[in-house]
């Protein structure tokens, strides 16, 4: 579904991504872990071109999204993204946040969009918050709404950029539960996270990134059970 | 001090005040339009747009309003007919409004730019990640939030415009300052008409400041 070839990203003289090759298949739940500054967030943000790669190519569903004359705005509709800081739109209600894209970009009527939104809200247990404004919600609720907002576009893949890093510990669980549900339903996901348990239980593949390269790419049992790369062994010994 | 001339000349102050208000309102509306366009150009990543906006802002802010008014009054390539409209001489009024708007637009552009830049960067990213293009994101997500940052400073600019509009008296626009001058000449009293003008300016600006303060409080309650 996503094919990344020789991806490089430089910020000025800072070489953040140093040649990433990766294939994401339909139904994959890819969890990317690694120390801060390893480039994992930058890598994720390159996948929907929030960061413009310096070199390399990315194919999404067969379409070369960097080169060529494709419209990235169309491709982004099929790639939902969830941010560390939620980034809900504070001037819109929860419902307004969710239906803005479906109405404006997918041509749904307000009624259709609201029906779909309510279904999604029910699934994350927040249907009674539909008319609240984001600043009235807890962090965990905000993040669940942010996930719903991305899902409302009916994406083929969901990108999660450290979705629980800005949350109080007691709220992490409710967000991970929603993500677990999504994974079970077969959603293709790429998750940058520090949640090792989530990676182990939910991930179909776990990647270890350090200093701009992928050092290990394996199934969770082998990744955590018999890690090969010395830097991964060192990393795991510190975080587990 | 002798203010007895007021009985005879009060209508000059009344008319002058009305013209000052009209001048300020038109200037603010046109200035806001100019300011919005210039600020969006200024923020553009395309240099063909941002460079002229930068130049515009620095030239206008770096030269005296008085000079700008004369240049525009004498330099406009066309003349407005000597028509009277609502007691206003358009041939002078229109260049006056143009000059004030062009000037105010540069300051408003910087106000708008600051207001836009104060919106969290994540908002644009979230909007783009849904699939909105840059212009849609600006219109639907960024500007509605920026307005909250912009309005207080814009109200301040309104007060500034009211005060600075007194300068267009030099091209014969019959606003408050100009009419105060007429009364000074007619009564041979140099001081008192100025005090009255100052008093009226103060009433105008302090009223607006108070209204804006209330509006701001009401808006922040919505947070």
Short mmCIF file of C-alpha atoms in Angstrom, two decimals:
data_model
loop_
_atom_site.label_atom_id
_atom_site.label_comp_id
_atom_site.label_asym_id
_atom_site.label_seq_id
_atom_site.Cartn_x
_atom_site.Cartn_y
_atom_site.Cartn_z
CA UNK A 1 0.00 0.00 0.00
CA UNK A 2 2.86 2.38 0.85
CA UNK A 3 6.24 1.94 -0.73
CA UNK A 4 9.11 4.07 0.49
CA UNK A 5 12.39 4.03 -1.40
CA UNK A 6 15.64 5.64 -0.31
CA UNK A 7 13.95 8.44 1.63
CA UNK A 8 16.19 11.27 2.79
CA UNK A 9 15.28 14.41 4.67
CA UNK A 10 17.57 17.28 5.55
CA UNK A 11 16.74 20.33 7.63
CA UNK A 12 19.50 22.64 6.50
CA UNK A 13 22.70 20.83 7.40
CA UNK A 14 20.89 18.42 9.71
CA UNK A 15 20.51 15.04 8.02
CA UNK A 16 17.43 13.58 9.76
CA UNK A 17 16.48 10.69 7.50
CA UNK A 18 19.32 8.83 5.86
CA UNK A 19 17.83 6.49 3.33
CA UNK A 20 14.67 4.73 4.46
CA UNK A 21 13.24 1.79 2.51
CA UNK A 22 9.95 0.39 3.68
CA UNK A 23 6.90 -1.41 2.45
CA UNK A 24 3.59 -1.13 4.27
CA UNK A 25 1.03 -3.73 3.26
CA UNK A 26 -2.70 -3.57 3.65
CA UNK A 27 -3.73 -4.50 7.18
CA UNK A 28 -0.28 -3.91 8.61
CA UNK A 29 -0.06 -2.31 12.03
CA UNK A 30 3.40 -0.86 11.95
CA UNK A 31 4.73 0.52 15.21
CA UNK A 32 7.85 2.67 14.95
CA UNK A 33 9.88 3.06 18.12
CA UNK A 34 13.21 4.67 18.80
CA UNK A 35 14.92 7.33 20.90
CA UNK A 36 13.95 10.99 20.62
CA UNK A 37 15.55 12.67 17.66
CA UNK A 38 15.84 9.42 15.76
CA UNK A 39 13.71 10.82 12.93
CA UNK A 40 10.63 8.66 13.47
CA UNK A 41 8.17 11.56 13.57
CA UNK A 42 9.83 13.18 10.59
CA UNK A 43 9.53 9.90 8.74
CA UNK A 44 5.83 9.64 9.52
CA UNK A 45 5.24 13.24 8.47
CA UNK A 46 6.99 12.54 5.18
CA UNK A 47 4.44 9.85 4.36
CA UNK A 48 1.72 12.44 3.76
CA UNK A 49 4.19 15.14 2.77
CA UNK A 50 3.68 17.36 5.79
CA UNK A 51 7.45 17.33 5.50
CA UNK A 52 8.84 17.44 2.00
CA UNK A 53 11.46 14.73 1.54
CA UNK A 54 14.82 15.89 0.23
CA UNK A 55 15.37 12.75 -1.79
CA UNK A 56 13.73 9.42 -2.53
CA UNK A 57 10.26 8.37 -3.53
CA UNK A 58 7.01 7.40 -1.88
CA UNK A 59 4.36 5.39 -3.66
CA UNK A 60 0.92 5.37 -2.09
CA UNK A 61 -1.49 2.85 -3.63
CA UNK A 62 0.72 2.82 -6.70
CA UNK A 63 0.80 6.60 -7.07
CA UNK A 64 4.11 8.43 -6.90
CA UNK A 65 3.10 11.18 -4.46
CA UNK A 66 6.35 13.16 -4.61
CA UNK A 67 7.09 13.36 -8.28
CA UNK A 68 4.67 13.53 -11.12
CA UNK A 69 1.59 15.67 -11.32
CA UNK A 70 -0.50 14.07 -8.62
CA UNK A 71 -2.63 16.18 -6.29
CA UNK A 72 -1.38 15.56 -2.76
CA UNK A 73 -4.61 16.97 -1.33
CA UNK A 74 -6.52 14.06 -2.88
CA UNK A 75 -4.01 11.52 -1.53
CA UNK A 76 -4.14 13.05 1.95
CA UNK A 77 -7.90 12.43 2.08
CA UNK A 78 -7.05 8.72 2.07
CA UNK A 79 -4.39 9.05 4.79
CA UNK A 80 -5.81 9.96 8.17
CA UNK A 81 -3.41 11.57 10.60
CA UNK A 82 -3.50 11.86 14.38
CA UNK A 83 -1.12 14.26 16.12
CA UNK A 84 0.57 14.30 19.47
CA UNK A 85 -1.16 17.58 20.37
CA UNK A 86 -4.58 16.57 18.99
CA UNK A 87 -4.88 19.74 16.87
CA UNK A 88 -8.63 19.86 17.09
CA UNK A 89 -10.08 23.05 15.65
CA UNK A 90 -11.00 25.11 18.74
CA UNK A 91 -13.48 27.35 16.92
CA UNK A 92 -15.62 24.38 15.86
CA UNK A 93 -17.69 22.01 17.96
CA UNK A 94 -16.77 18.35 18.14
CA UNK A 95 -19.35 17.68 15.42
CA UNK A 96 -18.05 20.62 13.38
CA UNK A 97 -14.53 19.22 13.59
CA UNK A 98 -15.64 15.83 12.34
CA UNK A 99 -17.97 16.81 9.49
CA UNK A 100 -15.91 19.65 7.99
CA UNK A 101 -13.85 17.37 5.76
CA UNK A 102 -16.62 15.00 4.68
CA UNK A 103 -18.89 17.91 3.72
CA UNK A 104 -16.33 20.11 1.99
CA UNK A 105 -14.12 17.47 0.43
CA UNK A 106 -16.29 14.40 -0.07
CA UNK A 107 -19.47 16.22 -0.95
CA UNK A 108 -21.64 14.69 1.76
CA UNK A 109 -24.69 16.62 2.90
CA UNK A 110 -24.64 17.92 6.45
CA UNK A 111 -27.21 15.29 7.48
CA UNK A 112 -25.28 12.39 5.94
CA UNK A 113 -22.05 13.58 7.52
CA UNK A 114 -23.68 13.94 10.92
CA UNK A 115 -25.15 10.44 10.81
CA UNK A 116 -21.73 8.99 9.98
CA UNK A 117 -20.10 11.14 12.67
CA UNK A 118 -22.53 9.94 15.32
CA UNK A 119 -21.79 6.30 14.41
CA UNK A 120 -18.07 6.93 14.86
CA UNK A 121 -18.60 8.90 18.08
CA UNK A 122 -20.60 6.00 19.50
CA UNK A 123 -17.76 3.64 18.72
CA UNK A 124 -15.34 5.72 20.80
CA UNK A 125 -17.97 6.32 23.48
CA UNK A 126 -18.24 10.07 23.04
CA UNK A 127 -21.62 10.56 21.37
CA UNK A 128 -22.79 12.83 24.19
CA UNK A 129 -19.91 15.23 23.44
CA UNK A 130 -21.02 16.00 19.87
CA UNK A 131 -22.00 19.58 20.65
CA UNK A 132 -19.20 20.40 23.06
CA UNK A 133 -16.25 22.54 22.09
CA UNK A 134 -12.75 21.01 22.23
CA UNK A 135 -11.61 23.12 25.19
CA UNK A 136 -14.26 21.41 27.33
CA UNK A 137 -12.75 17.97 26.75
CA UNK A 138 -10.01 16.09 28.54
CA UNK A 139 -6.86 15.16 26.68
CA UNK A 140 -7.98 11.58 26.18
CA UNK A 141 -11.35 12.71 24.86
CA UNK A 142 -9.66 15.19 22.52
CA UNK A 143 -7.46 12.51 21.08
CA UNK A 144 -10.37 10.13 20.57
CA UNK A 145 -12.22 12.93 18.75
CA UNK A 146 -9.12 13.56 16.66
CA UNK A 147 -9.11 9.89 15.67
CA UNK A 148 -12.80 10.10 14.78
CA UNK A 149 -12.16 13.23 12.71
CA UNK A 150 -9.53 11.36 10.71
CA UNK A 151 -11.74 8.27 10.38
CA UNK A 152 -14.64 10.36 9.11
CA UNK A 153 -12.76 10.81 5.84
CA UNK A 154 -12.85 7.04 5.46
CA UNK A 155 -9.08 6.72 4.98
CA UNK A 156 -7.19 3.68 3.71
CA UNK A 157 -4.38 4.17 6.21
CA UNK A 158 -4.08 5.92 9.54
CA UNK A 159 -0.88 7.66 10.65
CA UNK A 160 -0.38 8.21 14.38
CA UNK A 161 2.34 10.61 15.52
CA UNK A 162 2.98 9.82 19.20
CA UNK A 163 -0.75 9.87 19.94
CA UNK A 164 -0.41 9.29 23.68
CA UNK A 165 2.73 11.30 24.47
CA UNK A 166 0.86 14.45 25.51
CA UNK A 167 -1.65 12.59 27.69
CA UNK A 168 -1.88 12.14 31.43
CA UNK A 169 -1.10 8.51 32.29
CA UNK A 170 -4.68 7.65 33.25
CA UNK A 171 -5.93 8.73 29.83
CA UNK A 172 -3.49 6.77 27.72
CA UNK A 173 -5.53 3.60 28.05
CA UNK A 174 -8.72 4.97 26.53
CA UNK A 175 -6.86 6.16 23.43
CA UNK A 176 -4.93 2.92 23.02
CA UNK A 177 -8.22 1.02 23.34
CA UNK A 178 -9.61 2.88 20.35
CA UNK A 179 -6.46 2.19 18.36
CA UNK A 180 -6.60 -1.47 19.36
CA UNK A 181 -10.18 -1.60 18.08
CA UNK A 182 -9.12 -0.08 14.77
CA UNK A 183 -6.30 -2.57 14.39
CA UNK A 184 -8.68 -5.44 15.07
CA UNK A 185 -10.98 -4.18 12.34
CA UNK A 186 -8.11 -4.42 9.89
CA UNK A 187 -7.20 -0.78 9.50
CA UNK A 188 -3.73 -0.24 8.07
CA UNK A 189 -1.83 1.81 10.63
CA UNK A 190 1.58 3.38 11.03
CA UNK A 191 2.13 4.35 14.64
CA UNK A 192 5.04 6.28 16.09
CA UNK A 193 4.89 5.55 19.78
CA UNK A 194 6.69 4.98 23.02
CA UNK A 195 4.07 2.48 24.18
CA UNK A 196 6.04 -0.77 24.20
CA UNK A 197 3.09 -2.85 25.39
CA UNK A 198 0.97 -1.54 22.55
CA UNK A 199 3.73 -2.34 20.07
CA UNK A 200 4.03 -5.86 21.46
CA UNK A 201 0.32 -6.65 21.65
CA UNK A 202 -1.17 -4.80 18.70
CA UNK A 203 1.67 -4.31 16.25
CA UNK A 204 1.99 -6.71 13.35
CA UNK A 205 5.47 -5.33 12.74
CA UNK A 206 7.72 -3.28 14.96
CA UNK A 207 10.44 -1.01 13.60
CA UNK A 208 13.39 0.41 15.46
CA UNK A 209 14.73 3.70 14.15
CA UNK A 210 17.86 5.46 15.27
CA UNK A 211 19.80 8.32 13.72
CA UNK A 212 17.69 8.39 10.61
CA UNK A 213 17.81 4.73 9.61
CA UNK A 214 15.69 1.67 10.30
CA UNK A 215 17.87 -0.74 12.28
CA UNK A 216 15.34 -3.50 12.89
CA UNK A 217 12.04 -4.48 11.29
CA UNK A 218 10.46 -7.58 12.77
CA UNK A 219 7.42 -9.28 14.24
CA UNK A 220 6.78 -8.19 17.82
CA UNK A 221 7.77 -11.56 19.40
CA UNK A 222 11.15 -11.62 17.72
CA UNK A 223 11.61 -7.86 18.03
CA UNK A 224 11.22 -7.92 21.79
CA UNK A 225 12.17 -11.56 22.41
CA UNK A 226 15.36 -11.89 20.44
CA UNK A 227 16.51 -8.47 19.24
CA UNK A 228 19.57 -8.58 16.97
CA UNK A 229 20.80 -5.02 16.64
CA UNK A 230 23.08 -3.96 19.54
CA UNK A 231 21.58 -0.46 19.68
CA UNK A 232 18.10 -1.94 19.90
CA UNK A 233 19.23 -4.25 22.70
CA UNK A 234 20.63 -1.23 24.50
CA UNK A 235 17.43 0.77 23.89
CA UNK A 236 15.16 -2.01 25.08
CA UNK A 237 17.22 -2.55 28.20
CA UNK A 238 16.60 1.10 29.09
CA UNK A 239 12.88 1.31 28.38
CA UNK A 240 11.63 -2.12 29.45
CA UNK B 1 -10.97 81.86 27.88
CA UNK B 2 -14.12 82.68 26.08
CA UNK B 3 -16.27 79.98 24.54
CA UNK B 4 -19.21 82.19 23.69
CA UNK B 5 -18.51 81.73 19.95
CA UNK B 6 -19.93 78.24 20.26
CA UNK B 7 -23.46 79.48 19.98
CA UNK B 8 -22.72 80.77 16.49
CA UNK B 9 -20.24 78.14 15.30
CA UNK B 10 -21.36 74.87 16.88
CA UNK B 11 -22.50 73.48 13.52
CA UNK B 12 -18.87 73.60 12.28
CA UNK B 13 -17.80 71.29 15.05
CA UNK B 14 -20.78 69.03 14.50
CA UNK B 15 -20.16 68.74 10.76
CA UNK B 16 -16.44 68.32 11.33
CA UNK B 17 -17.02 65.51 13.82
CA UNK B 18 -19.39 63.75 11.44
CA UNK B 19 -16.85 63.98 8.62
CA UNK B 20 -14.07 62.71 10.86
CA UNK B 21 -16.16 59.68 11.76
CA UNK B 22 -17.08 58.98 8.12
CA UNK B 23 -13.42 59.35 7.14
CA UNK B 24 -12.30 56.95 9.86
CA UNK B 25 -14.91 54.32 9.06
CA UNK B 26 -14.13 54.28 5.33
CA UNK B 27 -10.41 54.25 6.07
CA UNK B 28 -10.74 51.34 8.44
CA UNK B 29 -12.85 49.27 6.03
CA UNK B 30 -10.57 49.90 3.05
CA UNK B 31 -7.49 49.61 5.23
CA UNK B 32 -8.69 46.24 6.56
CA UNK B 33 -9.19 44.92 3.02
CA UNK B 34 -5.77 46.18 1.94
CA UNK B 35 -4.25 44.86 5.15
CA UNK B 36 -5.73 41.38 4.74
CA UNK B 37 -4.52 41.08 1.14
CA UNK B 38 -1.06 42.46 1.93
CA UNK B 39 -0.64 40.23 4.98
CA UNK B 40 -1.55 37.11 3.02
CA UNK B 41 0.91 38.13 0.31
CA UNK B 42 3.53 38.85 2.95
CA UNK B 43 3.09 35.36 4.43
CA UNK B 44 3.23 33.65 1.05
CA UNK B 45 6.20 31.45 0.37
CA UNK B 46 6.28 32.81 -3.19
CA UNK B 47 8.68 35.69 -3.36
CA UNK B 48 6.81 37.30 -6.22
CA UNK B 49 4.00 37.89 -3.72
CA UNK B 50 5.85 38.38 -0.47
CA UNK B 51 8.45 40.80 -1.78
CA UNK B 52 6.04 43.52 -2.98
CA UNK B 53 4.11 43.20 0.28
CA UNK B 54 7.29 43.61 2.31
CA UNK B 55 8.28 46.65 0.21
CA UNK B 56 4.82 48.18 0.58
CA UNK B 57 4.86 47.79 4.35
CA UNK B 58 8.34 49.18 4.85
CA UNK B 59 7.86 52.15 2.50
CA UNK B 60 4.54 53.15 4.05
CA UNK B 61 5.78 52.73 7.59
CA UNK B 62 9.04 54.46 6.79
CA UNK B 63 7.63 57.68 5.32
CA UNK B 64 5.51 60.38 6.96
CA UNK B 65 1.74 60.21 6.54
CA UNK B 66 1.75 63.92 5.71
CA UNK B 67 4.04 63.32 2.74
CA UNK B 68 1.95 60.36 1.59
CA UNK B 69 -1.20 62.46 1.68
CA UNK B 70 0.29 65.22 -0.48
CA UNK B 71 1.79 62.75 -2.92
CA UNK B 72 -1.52 60.98 -3.38
CA UNK B 73 -3.55 64.18 -3.51
CA UNK B 74 -1.39 65.75 -6.21
CA UNK B 75 -0.21 62.55 -7.80
CA UNK B 76 -3.46 60.72 -8.46
CA UNK B 77 -3.67 60.27 -12.22
CA UNK B 78 -7.32 61.28 -12.30
CA UNK B 79 -9.39 64.02 -10.78
CA UNK B 80 -12.56 63.43 -8.92
CA UNK B 81 -15.43 65.70 -9.91
CA UNK B 82 -16.10 68.61 -7.60
CA UNK B 83 -19.26 66.85 -6.51
CA UNK B 84 -20.82 67.17 -3.12
CA UNK B 85 -22.06 63.97 -1.52
CA UNK B 86 -23.70 64.03 1.91
CA UNK B 87 -22.11 67.40 2.53
CA UNK B 88 -18.70 66.12 1.54
CA UNK B 89 -16.49 67.39 -1.27
CA UNK B 90 -15.54 64.20 -3.11
CA UNK B 91 -12.63 65.77 -4.98
CA UNK B 92 -10.78 66.09 -1.69
CA UNK B 93 -12.46 63.41 0.36
CA UNK B 94 -11.71 60.51 -1.95
CA UNK B 95 -7.94 61.14 -2.21
CA UNK B 96 -7.93 61.68 1.55
CA UNK B 97 -9.54 58.31 2.18
CA UNK B 98 -7.24 56.62 -0.32
CA UNK B 99 -4.16 58.07 1.36
CA UNK B 100 -5.31 57.17 4.86
CA UNK B 101 -6.34 53.64 3.76
CA UNK B 102 -3.05 52.97 2.03
CA UNK B 103 -1.27 54.11 5.16
CA UNK B 104 -3.47 52.25 7.60
CA UNK B 105 -3.42 49.14 5.38
CA UNK B 106 0.30 48.71 6.00
CA UNK B 107 -0.19 48.77 9.75
CA UNK B 108 -3.25 46.51 9.58
CA UNK B 109 -1.26 44.08 7.42
CA UNK B 110 1.20 43.65 10.25
CA UNK B 111 -1.64 43.26 12.77
CA UNK B 112 -3.24 40.55 10.62
CA UNK B 113 0.10 38.84 10.06
CA UNK B 114 0.76 38.70 13.79
CA UNK B 115 -2.77 37.38 14.35
CA UNK B 116 -2.32 34.63 11.77
CA UNK B 117 1.11 33.66 13.05
CA UNK B 118 -0.23 33.42 16.59
CA UNK B 119 -2.48 30.53 15.51
CA UNK B 120 -0.84 27.25 16.44
CA UNK B 121 1.12 25.71 13.57
CA UNK B 122 -0.58 22.37 14.22
CA UNK B 123 -3.87 23.81 13.02
CA UNK B 124 -2.62 24.23 9.48
CA UNK B 125 -1.05 20.78 9.57
CA UNK B 126 -4.25 19.17 10.83
CA UNK B 127 -6.26 20.90 8.14
CA UNK B 128 -3.79 19.93 5.39
CA UNK B 129 -3.69 16.34 6.66
CA UNK B 130 -7.47 16.08 6.19
CA UNK B 131 -6.96 17.08 2.57
CA UNK B 132 -7.75 20.78 2.48
CA UNK B 133 -5.45 22.87 0.31
CA UNK B 134 -3.64 25.91 1.66
CA UNK B 135 -6.31 28.45 0.69
CA UNK B 136 -9.18 26.37 2.10
CA UNK B 137 -7.22 25.86 5.32
CA UNK B 138 -6.67 29.60 5.63
CA UNK B 139 -10.33 30.36 5.06
CA UNK B 140 -11.88 27.59 7.17
CA UNK B 141 -9.37 27.07 9.96
CA UNK B 142 -6.73 29.78 10.34
CA UNK B 143 -8.53 33.08 9.69
CA UNK B 144 -11.55 32.34 11.91
CA UNK B 145 -9.11 31.76 14.78
CA UNK B 146 -6.86 34.67 13.84
CA UNK B 147 -9.77 37.13 14.04
CA UNK B 148 -9.83 36.73 17.82
CA UNK B 149 -6.20 37.81 17.94
CA UNK B 150 -6.70 40.58 15.40
CA UNK B 151 -9.83 42.37 16.65
CA UNK B 152 -8.36 44.06 19.75
CA UNK B 153 -5.42 45.46 17.80
CA UNK B 154 -7.75 46.45 14.98
CA UNK B 155 -9.83 48.45 17.45
CA UNK B 156 -6.66 50.18 18.52
CA UNK B 157 -5.95 51.00 14.89
CA UNK B 158 -9.43 52.53 14.64
CA UNK B 159 -8.53 54.92 17.45
CA UNK B 160 -5.25 55.78 15.74
CA UNK B 161 -7.04 56.42 12.43
CA UNK B 162 -9.48 58.82 14.10
CA UNK B 163 -6.60 60.84 15.53
CA UNK B 164 -4.41 60.76 12.45
CA UNK B 165 -7.26 61.66 10.13
CA UNK B 166 -6.80 65.20 11.45
CA UNK B 167 -3.81 65.47 9.13
CA UNK B 168 -5.96 65.40 5.99
CA UNK B 169 -7.10 68.88 6.92
CA UNK B 170 -4.00 69.97 4.97
CA UNK B 171 -5.70 69.07 1.70
CA UNK B 172 -8.84 70.92 2.68
CA UNK B 173 -11.07 68.13 3.86
CA UNK B 174 -13.64 69.65 6.17
CA UNK B 175 -13.16 67.29 9.04
CA UNK B 176 -12.97 68.29 12.70
CA UNK B 177 -9.47 69.80 12.66
CA UNK B 178 -10.12 71.76 9.46
CA UNK B 179 -13.36 73.20 10.80
CA UNK B 180 -11.72 74.10 14.08
CA UNK B 181 -9.26 76.08 11.97
CA UNK B 182 -12.10 77.89 10.24
CA UNK B 183 -13.58 78.87 13.58
CA UNK B 184 -10.18 80.05 14.82
CA UNK B 185 -9.85 82.33 11.80
CA UNK B 186 -13.37 83.64 12.05
CA UNK B 187 -13.28 84.38 15.77
CA UNK B 188 -9.63 85.46 16.13
CA UNK B 189 -9.41 83.07 19.07
CA UNK B 190 -6.48 80.68 18.48
CA UNK B 191 -6.84 78.53 21.54
CA UNK B 192 -10.44 77.74 22.39
CA UNK B 193 -11.51 76.03 19.14
CA UNK B 194 -8.48 73.75 19.46
CA UNK B 195 -9.49 72.82 22.99
CA UNK B 196 -12.97 71.97 21.78
CA UNK B 197 -11.54 69.88 18.94
CA UNK B 198 -9.22 68.07 21.35
CA UNK B 199 -12.13 67.44 23.68
CA UNK B 200 -14.26 65.96 20.86
CA UNK B 201 -11.39 63.76 19.64
CA UNK B 202 -10.94 62.52 23.18
CA UNK B 203 -14.64 61.73 23.57
CA UNK B 204 -14.60 59.80 20.28
CA UNK B 205 -11.51 57.75 21.05
CA UNK B 206 -12.36 57.00 24.68
CA UNK B 207 -15.89 55.92 23.70
CA UNK B 208 -14.50 53.54 21.13
CA UNK B 209 -11.91 52.22 23.56
CA UNK B 210 -14.62 51.49 26.09
CA UNK B 211 -16.89 49.76 23.56
CA UNK B 212 -13.95 47.65 22.37
CA UNK B 213 -13.05 46.72 25.92
CA UNK B 214 -16.56 45.42 26.49
CA UNK B 215 -16.58 43.52 23.21
CA UNK B 216 -13.25 41.94 24.09
CA UNK B 217 -14.48 40.84 27.49
CA UNK B 218 -17.55 39.28 25.91
CA UNK B 219 -15.42 37.46 23.36
CA UNK B 220 -13.03 36.06 25.94
CA UNK B 221 -16.00 34.71 27.88
CA UNK B 222 -16.56 32.36 24.96
CA UNK B 223 -13.24 30.68 25.65
#
